[in-house]
Amino acid sequence: MRCLILAAGYATRLRPLTDNFPKPLLEVGGKPILDWLVEDIASTGKVDGFVVISNHRFAPIFEEWAAARPEEITVVDDGTSTNETRLGAVKDIQFAIDALSIDDDLLIVAGDNLLDFSLGTFVEYCLEKGTSCVMRYYEPSAAILRKGGVLEIDDNGLILGMVEKPAEPKSHWACPPFYFYKRDDAGLIPEAIASGCGTDAPGSLVAWLSSKVPVHAMEMPGKRFDIGDIQSYEAVKAEFDSIRK
Protein backbone atom coordinates (compact mmCIF):
# COMPACT_ATOMS: atom_id res chain seq x y z
CA MET A 1 0.00 0.00 0.00
CA ARG A 2 1.27 3.48 -0.88
CA CYS A 3 0.16 6.61 0.97
CA LEU A 4 -0.54 9.70 -1.17
CA ILE A 5 -0.68 12.99 0.71
CA LEU A 6 -2.60 15.80 -0.98
CA ALA A 7 -0.59 18.97 -0.40
CA ALA A 8 -0.75 20.96 -3.65
CA GLY A 9 -3.16 23.64 -2.46
CA TYR A 10 -2.30 27.26 -1.77
CA ALA A 11 -4.34 27.83 1.43
CA THR A 12 -5.33 31.36 0.39
CA ARG A 13 -7.49 31.84 3.50
CA LEU A 14 -4.41 31.41 5.70
CA ARG A 15 -2.44 34.23 4.13
CA PRO A 16 -0.03 35.76 5.03
CA LEU A 17 1.14 32.59 6.84
CA THR A 18 0.98 30.64 3.59
CA ASP A 19 2.25 33.25 1.16
CA ASN A 20 5.60 31.46 1.02
CA PHE A 21 5.02 28.38 3.15
CA PRO A 22 2.78 25.29 2.77
CA LYS A 23 -0.14 24.82 5.13
CA PRO A 24 0.64 21.12 5.92
CA LEU A 25 3.98 22.15 7.43
CA LEU A 26 2.54 24.74 9.80
CA GLU A 27 3.30 23.80 13.38
CA VAL A 28 0.72 22.38 15.77
CA GLY A 29 1.60 20.74 19.06
CA GLY A 30 5.30 21.40 18.65
CA LYS A 31 5.80 19.96 15.16
CA PRO A 32 4.49 20.23 11.59
CA ILE A 33 0.98 18.95 10.86
CA LEU A 34 2.44 16.43 8.41
CA ASP A 35 4.70 14.94 11.07
CA TRP A 36 1.65 13.87 13.07
CA LEU A 37 0.04 12.24 10.03
CA VAL A 38 3.14 10.50 8.69
CA GLU A 39 4.24 9.16 12.06
CA ASP A 40 0.78 7.76 12.76
CA ILE A 41 0.41 6.12 9.36
CA ALA A 42 3.94 4.72 9.42
CA SER A 43 3.22 3.13 12.81
CA THR A 44 0.60 0.86 11.20
CA GLY A 45 3.36 -1.05 9.37
CA LYS A 46 1.04 -1.35 6.35
CA VAL A 47 2.43 1.42 4.16
CA ASP A 48 5.39 0.87 1.83
CA GLY A 49 6.12 4.54 1.21
CA PHE A 50 4.73 8.06 1.15
CA VAL A 51 4.16 10.42 -1.76
CA VAL A 52 3.58 14.11 -1.10
CA ILE A 53 1.89 15.84 -4.03
CA SER A 54 2.95 19.48 -4.04
CA ASN A 55 2.66 22.48 -6.29
CA HIS A 56 5.79 23.96 -7.87
CA ARG A 57 6.01 26.87 -5.44
CA PHE A 58 6.24 24.71 -2.31
CA ALA A 59 7.92 21.56 -3.64
CA PRO A 60 11.44 22.59 -2.49
CA ILE A 61 10.14 23.20 1.04
CA PHE A 62 8.49 19.76 1.14
CA GLU A 63 11.67 18.16 -0.24
CA GLU A 64 13.73 19.71 2.56
CA TRP A 65 11.20 18.48 5.10
CA ALA A 66 11.11 14.96 3.59
CA ALA A 67 14.90 14.69 3.57
CA ALA A 68 14.94 15.13 7.35
CA ARG A 69 12.31 12.43 7.95
CA PRO A 70 13.21 8.74 8.56
CA GLU A 71 10.35 7.44 6.39
CA GLU A 72 10.59 6.86 2.64
CA ILE A 73 8.94 10.02 1.27
CA THR A 74 8.84 11.10 -2.37
CA VAL A 75 7.76 14.62 -3.28
CA VAL A 76 5.99 15.07 -6.62
CA ASP A 77 5.80 18.56 -8.14
CA ASP A 78 2.59 18.99 -10.17
CA GLY A 79 4.04 22.00 -11.99
CA THR A 80 1.43 24.59 -10.98
CA SER A 81 2.41 27.91 -9.44
CA THR A 82 -0.88 29.70 -8.64
CA ASN A 83 -4.19 28.90 -7.05
CA GLU A 84 -5.90 29.76 -10.34
CA THR A 85 -3.91 27.15 -12.31
CA ARG A 86 -4.05 24.32 -9.74
CA LEU A 87 -4.87 20.87 -11.13
CA GLY A 88 -7.35 19.91 -8.43
CA ALA A 89 -7.12 16.93 -6.07
CA VAL A 90 -8.33 14.21 -8.46
CA LYS A 91 -5.98 15.23 -11.26
CA ASP A 92 -3.16 15.53 -8.73
CA ILE A 93 -3.75 11.93 -7.68
CA GLN A 94 -3.57 10.76 -11.28
CA PHE A 95 -0.51 12.96 -11.87
CA ALA A 96 1.35 11.19 -9.05
CA ILE A 97 0.26 7.75 -10.26
CA ASP A 98 1.57 8.53 -13.75
CA ALA A 99 4.76 10.24 -12.58
CA LEU A 100 5.79 7.34 -10.34
CA SER A 101 4.10 4.48 -12.28
CA ILE A 102 2.21 3.51 -9.13
CA ASP A 103 0.35 0.20 -9.34
CA ASP A 104 -0.74 -0.42 -5.78
CA ASP A 105 -3.50 0.06 -3.24
CA LEU A 106 -3.65 3.71 -2.20
CA LEU A 107 -4.26 5.38 1.14
CA ILE A 108 -4.99 9.02 0.29
CA VAL A 109 -5.10 11.74 2.94
CA ALA A 110 -5.33 15.52 2.92
CA GLY A 111 -2.09 16.86 4.35
CA ASP A 112 -3.67 19.65 6.37
CA ASN A 113 -5.74 17.60 8.81
CA LEU A 114 -5.11 16.50 12.39
CA LEU A 115 -6.86 13.66 14.21
CA ASP A 116 -7.25 12.66 17.85
CA PHE A 117 -7.27 8.96 16.87
CA SER A 118 -5.02 6.69 14.84
CA LEU A 119 -5.63 6.05 11.15
CA GLY A 120 -4.56 2.48 11.90
CA THR A 121 -8.21 1.81 12.76
CA PHE A 122 -9.21 2.93 9.27
CA VAL A 123 -6.49 0.85 7.60
CA GLU A 124 -7.65 -2.28 9.44
CA TYR A 125 -11.26 -1.56 8.44
CA CYS A 126 -10.24 -1.27 4.78
CA LEU A 127 -8.30 -4.53 4.83
CA GLU A 128 -11.20 -6.30 6.54
CA LYS A 129 -13.79 -5.02 4.03
CA GLY A 130 -11.62 -5.79 1.00
CA THR A 131 -13.10 -2.87 -0.92
CA SER A 132 -12.28 0.78 -1.46
CA CYS A 133 -13.29 2.71 1.66
CA VAL A 134 -13.79 6.19 3.10
CA MET A 135 -14.59 7.56 6.53
CA ARG A 136 -17.76 9.27 7.67
CA TYR A 137 -18.89 11.32 10.64
CA TYR A 138 -22.24 12.65 11.80
CA GLU A 139 -22.58 16.35 11.00
CA PRO A 140 -25.70 18.03 12.43
CA SER A 141 -25.26 21.31 10.55
CA ALA A 142 -26.91 21.48 7.12
CA ALA A 143 -24.80 24.54 6.32
CA ILE A 144 -21.59 22.57 6.85
CA LEU A 145 -22.95 19.58 4.95
CA ARG A 146 -23.54 21.80 1.92
CA LYS A 147 -19.80 22.56 1.81
CA GLY A 148 -18.56 18.95 1.53
CA GLY A 149 -19.37 15.41 0.50
CA VAL A 150 -22.51 13.81 1.93
CA LEU A 151 -23.02 10.04 2.00
CA GLU A 152 -26.01 7.75 1.95
CA ILE A 153 -25.17 4.30 3.34
CA ASP A 154 -26.84 0.99 4.13
CA ASP A 155 -26.71 -0.86 7.47
CA ASN A 156 -23.34 -2.40 6.59
CA GLY A 157 -21.67 0.89 5.72
CA LEU A 158 -21.90 0.37 1.96
CA ILE A 159 -22.21 3.68 0.13
CA LEU A 160 -25.51 3.91 -1.74
CA GLY A 161 -24.86 7.42 -3.01
CA MET A 162 -22.71 10.47 -2.47
CA VAL A 163 -23.09 14.07 -3.53
CA GLU A 164 -20.37 16.71 -3.27
CA LYS A 165 -21.67 20.04 -1.88
CA PRO A 166 -25.39 19.17 -2.14
CA ALA A 167 -27.98 21.95 -2.06
CA GLU A 168 -30.25 19.62 -0.09
CA PRO A 169 -28.24 17.04 1.92
CA LYS A 170 -29.92 13.62 2.01
CA SER A 171 -28.22 12.53 5.22
CA HIS A 172 -26.02 13.80 8.03
CA TRP A 173 -23.05 11.59 7.09
CA ALA A 174 -20.18 13.83 6.03
CA CYS A 175 -17.11 12.43 4.28
CA PRO A 176 -13.73 13.79 5.49
CA PRO A 177 -10.65 13.70 3.18
CA PHE A 178 -9.30 10.23 4.04
CA TYR A 179 -9.67 7.53 1.39
CA PHE A 180 -8.52 4.02 0.57
CA TYR A 181 -8.62 2.86 -3.04
CA LYS A 182 -8.00 -0.70 -4.13
CA ARG A 183 -5.43 -0.93 -6.92
CA ASP A 184 -7.99 -1.87 -9.57
CA ASP A 185 -10.32 0.93 -8.48
CA ALA A 186 -7.50 3.48 -8.61
CA GLY A 187 -7.02 2.35 -12.20
CA LEU A 188 -10.47 3.77 -12.98
CA ILE A 189 -9.45 7.37 -12.24
CA PRO A 190 -8.68 8.24 -15.91
CA GLU A 191 -12.15 7.01 -16.84
CA ALA A 192 -13.66 9.11 -14.05
CA ILE A 193 -11.90 12.24 -15.28
CA ALA A 194 -12.81 11.56 -18.91
CA SER A 195 -16.47 11.07 -17.97
CA GLY A 196 -16.71 14.48 -16.32
CA CYS A 197 -16.07 13.65 -12.67
CA GLY A 198 -15.32 16.80 -10.69
CA THR A 199 -11.58 17.13 -10.18
CA ASP A 200 -11.15 19.90 -7.61
CA ALA A 201 -12.61 18.25 -4.50
CA PRO A 202 -11.23 14.75 -3.75
CA GLY A 203 -14.70 13.61 -2.66
CA SER A 204 -15.94 13.93 -6.24
CA LEU A 205 -13.98 10.79 -7.07
CA VAL A 206 -15.74 8.90 -4.27
CA ALA A 207 -19.11 10.01 -5.63
CA TRP A 208 -18.23 8.68 -9.08
CA LEU A 209 -16.46 5.51 -7.95
CA SER A 210 -19.18 4.41 -5.53
CA SER A 211 -21.60 4.25 -8.47
CA LYS A 212 -19.29 1.77 -10.22
CA VAL A 213 -17.81 -0.46 -7.50
CA PRO A 214 -18.50 -1.25 -3.83
CA VAL A 215 -17.17 1.43 -1.47
CA HIS A 216 -17.65 1.22 2.30
CA ALA A 217 -17.63 4.03 4.85
CA MET A 218 -16.25 3.60 8.37
CA GLU A 219 -17.64 5.82 11.10
CA MET A 220 -14.84 8.06 12.33
CA PRO A 221 -13.89 6.96 15.88
CA GLY A 222 -12.74 10.40 17.01
CA LYS A 223 -12.35 14.00 16.02
CA ARG A 224 -10.81 15.73 13.00
CA PHE A 225 -9.26 19.16 13.49
CA ASP A 226 -9.90 21.17 10.34
CA ILE A 227 -7.74 24.24 9.72
CA GLY A 228 -9.35 26.67 7.29
CA ASP A 229 -8.25 30.17 8.23
CA ILE A 230 -5.98 31.92 10.73
CA GLN A 231 -8.68 32.02 13.41
CA SER A 232 -9.34 28.27 13.16
CA TYR A 233 -5.58 27.60 13.07
CA GLU A 234 -5.12 29.39 16.38
CA ALA A 235 -8.14 27.58 17.85
CA VAL A 236 -6.86 24.18 16.69
CA LYS A 237 -3.40 24.85 18.15
CA ALA A 238 -4.93 25.66 21.52
CA GLU A 239 -7.30 22.67 21.55
CA PHE A 240 -4.73 20.21 20.20
CA ASP A 241 -2.17 21.34 22.75
CA SER A 242 -4.65 20.82 25.59
CA ILE A 243 -5.44 17.28 24.38
CA ARG A 244 -1.77 16.33 24.07
CA LYS A 245 -0.83 17.51 27.57
Coordinates of C-alpha atoms in Angstrom, one line a residue:
M1 CA 0.0 0.0 0.0
R2 CA 1.3 3.5 -0.9
C3 CA 0.2 6.6 1.0
L4 CA -0.5 9.7 -1.2
I5 CA -0.7 13.0 0.7
L6 CA -2.6 15.8 -1.0
A7 CA -0.6 19.0 -0.4
A8 CA -0.8 21.0 -3.6
G9 CA -3.2 23.6 -2.5
Y10 CA -2.3 27.3 -1.8
A11 CA -4.3 27.8 1.4
T12 CA -5.3 31.4 0.4
R13 CA -7.5 31.8 3.5
L14 CA -4.4 31.4 5.7
R15 CA -2.4 34.2 4.1
P16 CA 0.0 35.8 5.0
L17 CA 1.1 32.6 6.8
T18 CA 1.0 30.6 3.6
D19 CA 2.3 33.3 1.2
N20 CA 5.6 31.5 1.0
F21 CA 5.0 28.4 3.2
P22 CA 2.8 25.3 2.8
K23 CA -0.1 24.8 5.1
P24 CA 0.6 21.1 5.9
L25 CA 4.0 22.1 7.4
L26 CA 2.5 24.7 9.8
E27 CA 3.3 23.8 13.4
V28 CA 0.7 22.4 15.8
G29 CA 1.6 20.7 19.1
G30 CA 5.3 21.4 18.7
K31 CA 5.8 20.0 15.2
P32 CA 4.5 20.2 11.6
I33 CA 1.0 18.9 10.9
L34 CA 2.4 16.4 8.4
D35 CA 4.7 14.9 11.1
W36 CA 1.6 13.9 13.1
L37 CA 0.0 12.2 10.0
V38 CA 3.1 10.5 8.7
E39 CA 4.2 9.2 12.1
D40 CA 0.8 7.8 12.8
I41 CA 0.4 6.1 9.4
A42 CA 3.9 4.7 9.4
S43 CA 3.2 3.1 12.8
T44 CA 0.6 0.9 11.2
G45 CA 3.4 -1.0 9.4
K46 CA 1.0 -1.4 6.4
V47 CA 2.4 1.4 4.2
D48 CA 5.4 0.9 1.8
G49 CA 6.1 4.5 1.2
F50 CA 4.7 8.1 1.2
V51 CA 4.2 10.4 -1.8
V52 CA 3.6 14.1 -1.1
I53 CA 1.9 15.8 -4.0
S54 CA 2.9 19.5 -4.0
N55 CA 2.7 22.5 -6.3
H56 CA 5.8 24.0 -7.9
R57 CA 6.0 26.9 -5.4
F58 CA 6.2 24.7 -2.3
A59 CA 7.9 21.6 -3.6
P60 CA 11.4 22.6 -2.5
I61 CA 10.1 23.2 1.0
F62 CA 8.5 19.8 1.1
E63 CA 11.7 18.2 -0.2
E64 CA 13.7 19.7 2.6
W65 CA 11.2 18.5 5.1
A66 CA 11.1 15.0 3.6
A67 CA 14.9 14.7 3.6
A68 CA 14.9 15.1 7.3
R69 CA 12.3 12.4 7.9
P70 CA 13.2 8.7 8.6
E71 CA 10.4 7.4 6.4
E72 CA 10.6 6.9 2.6
I73 CA 8.9 10.0 1.3
T74 CA 8.8 11.1 -2.4
V75 CA 7.8 14.6 -3.3
V76 CA 6.0 15.1 -6.6
D77 CA 5.8 18.6 -8.1
D78 CA 2.6 19.0 -10.2
G79 CA 4.0 22.0 -12.0
T80 CA 1.4 24.6 -11.0
S81 CA 2.4 27.9 -9.4
T82 CA -0.9 29.7 -8.6
N83 CA -4.2 28.9 -7.1
E84 CA -5.9 29.8 -10.3
T85 CA -3.9 27.1 -12.3
R86 CA -4.1 24.3 -9.7
L87 CA -4.9 20.9 -11.1
G88 CA -7.4 19.9 -8.4
A89 CA -7.1 16.9 -6.1
V90 CA -8.3 14.2 -8.5
K91 CA -6.0 15.2 -11.3
D92 CA -3.2 15.5 -8.7
I93 CA -3.8 11.9 -7.7
Q94 CA -3.6 10.8 -11.3
F95 CA -0.5 13.0 -11.9
A96 CA 1.4 11.2 -9.0
I97 CA 0.3 7.8 -10.3
D98 CA 1.6 8.5 -13.7
A99 CA 4.8 10.2 -12.6
L100 CA 5.8 7.3 -10.3
S101 CA 4.1 4.5 -12.3
I102 CA 2.2 3.5 -9.1
D103 CA 0.3 0.2 -9.3
D104 CA -0.7 -0.4 -5.8
D105 CA -3.5 0.1 -3.2
L106 CA -3.6 3.7 -2.2
L107 CA -4.3 5.4 1.1
I108 CA -5.0 9.0 0.3
V109 CA -5.1 11.7 2.9
A110 CA -5.3 15.5 2.9
G111 CA -2.1 16.9 4.3
D112 CA -3.7 19.6 6.4
N113 CA -5.7 17.6 8.8
L114 CA -5.1 16.5 12.4
L115 CA -6.9 13.7 14.2
D116 CA -7.2 12.7 17.8
F117 CA -7.3 9.0 16.9
S118 CA -5.0 6.7 14.8
L119 CA -5.6 6.0 11.1
G120 CA -4.6 2.5 11.9
T121 CA -8.2 1.8 12.8
F122 CA -9.2 2.9 9.3
V123 CA -6.5 0.9 7.6
E124 CA -7.7 -2.3 9.4
Y125 CA -11.3 -1.6 8.4
C126 CA -10.2 -1.3 4.8
L127 CA -8.3 -4.5 4.8
E128 CA -11.2 -6.3 6.5
K129 CA -13.8 -5.0 4.0
G130 CA -11.6 -5.8 1.0
T131 CA -13.1 -2.9 -0.9
S132 CA -12.3 0.8 -1.5
C133 CA -13.3 2.7 1.7
V134 CA -13.8 6.2 3.1
M135 CA -14.6 7.6 6.5
R136 CA -17.8 9.3 7.7
Y137 CA -18.9 11.3 10.6
Y138 CA -22.2 12.7 11.8
E139 CA -22.6 16.3 11.0
P140 CA -25.7 18.0 12.4
S141 CA -25.3 21.3 10.6
A142 CA -26.9 21.5 7.1
A143 CA -24.8 24.5 6.3
I144 CA -21.6 22.6 6.9
L145 CA -22.9 19.6 4.9
R146 CA -23.5 21.8 1.9
K147 CA -19.8 22.6 1.8
G148 CA -18.6 19.0 1.5
G149 CA -19.4 15.4 0.5
V150 CA -22.5 13.8 1.9
L151 CA -23.0 10.0 2.0
E152 CA -26.0 7.7 1.9
I153 CA -25.2 4.3 3.3
D154 CA -26.8 1.0 4.1
D155 CA -26.7 -0.9 7.5
N156 CA -23.3 -2.4 6.6
G157 CA -21.7 0.9 5.7
L158 CA -21.9 0.4 2.0
I159 CA -22.2 3.7 0.1
L160 CA -25.5 3.9 -1.7
G161 CA -24.9 7.4 -3.0
M162 CA -22.7 10.5 -2.5
V163 CA -23.1 14.1 -3.5
E164 CA -20.4 16.7 -3.3
K165 CA -21.7 20.0 -1.9
P166 CA -25.4 19.2 -2.1
A167 CA -28.0 22.0 -2.1
E168 CA -30.3 19.6 -0.1
P169 CA -28.2 17.0 1.9
K170 CA -29.9 13.6 2.0
S171 CA -28.2 12.5 5.2
H172 CA -26.0 13.8 8.0
W173 CA -23.1 11.6 7.1
A174 CA -20.2 13.8 6.0
C175 CA -17.1 12.4 4.3
P176 CA -13.7 13.8 5.5
P177 CA -10.6 13.7 3.2
F178 CA -9.3 10.2 4.0
Y179 CA -9.7 7.5 1.4
F180 CA -8.5 4.0 0.6
Y181 CA -8.6 2.9 -3.0
K182 CA -8.0 -0.7 -4.1
R183 CA -5.4 -0.9 -6.9
D184 CA -8.0 -1.9 -9.6
D185 CA -10.3 0.9 -8.5
A186 CA -7.5 3.5 -8.6
G187 CA -7.0 2.3 -12.2
L188 CA -10.5 3.8 -13.0
I189 CA -9.5 7.4 -12.2
P190 CA -8.7 8.2 -15.9
E191 CA -12.2 7.0 -16.8
A192 CA -13.7 9.1 -14.1
I193 CA -11.9 12.2 -15.3
A194 CA -12.8 11.6 -18.9
S195 CA -16.5 11.1 -18.0
G196 CA -16.7 14.5 -16.3
C197 CA -16.1 13.7 -12.7
G198 CA -15.3 16.8 -10.7
T199 CA -11.6 17.1 -10.2
D200 CA -11.2 19.9 -7.6
A201 CA -12.6 18.2 -4.5
P202 CA -11.2 14.7 -3.8
G203 CA -14.7 13.6 -2.7
S204 CA -15.9 13.9 -6.2
L205 CA -14.0 10.8 -7.1
V206 CA -15.7 8.9 -4.3
A207 CA -19.1 10.0 -5.6
W208 CA -18.2 8.7 -9.1
L209 CA -16.5 5.5 -8.0
S210 CA -19.2 4.4 -5.5
S211 CA -21.6 4.3 -8.5
K212 CA -19.3 1.8 -10.2
V213 CA -17.8 -0.5 -7.5
P214 CA -18.5 -1.2 -3.8
V215 CA -17.2 1.4 -1.5
H216 CA -17.7 1.2 2.3
A217 CA -17.6 4.0 4.8
M218 CA -16.3 3.6 8.4
E219 CA -17.6 5.8 11.1
M220 CA -14.8 8.1 12.3
P221 CA -13.9 7.0 15.9
G222 CA -12.7 10.4 17.0
K223 CA -12.3 14.0 16.0
R224 CA -10.8 15.7 13.0
F225 CA -9.3 19.2 13.5
D226 CA -9.9 21.2 10.3
I227 CA -7.7 24.2 9.7
G228 CA -9.3 26.7 7.3
D229 CA -8.3 30.2 8.2
I230 CA -6.0 31.9 10.7
Q231 CA -8.7 32.0 13.4
S232 CA -9.3 28.3 13.2
Y233 CA -5.6 27.6 13.1
E234 CA -5.1 29.4 16.4
A235 CA -8.1 27.6 17.8
V236 CA -6.9 24.2 16.7
K237 CA -3.4 24.8 18.1
A238 CA -4.9 25.7 21.5
E239 CA -7.3 22.7 21.5
F240 CA -4.7 20.2 20.2
D241 CA -2.2 21.3 22.8
S242 CA -4.6 20.8 25.6
I243 CA -5.4 17.3 24.4
R244 CA -1.8 16.3 24.1
K245 CA -0.8 17.5 27.6

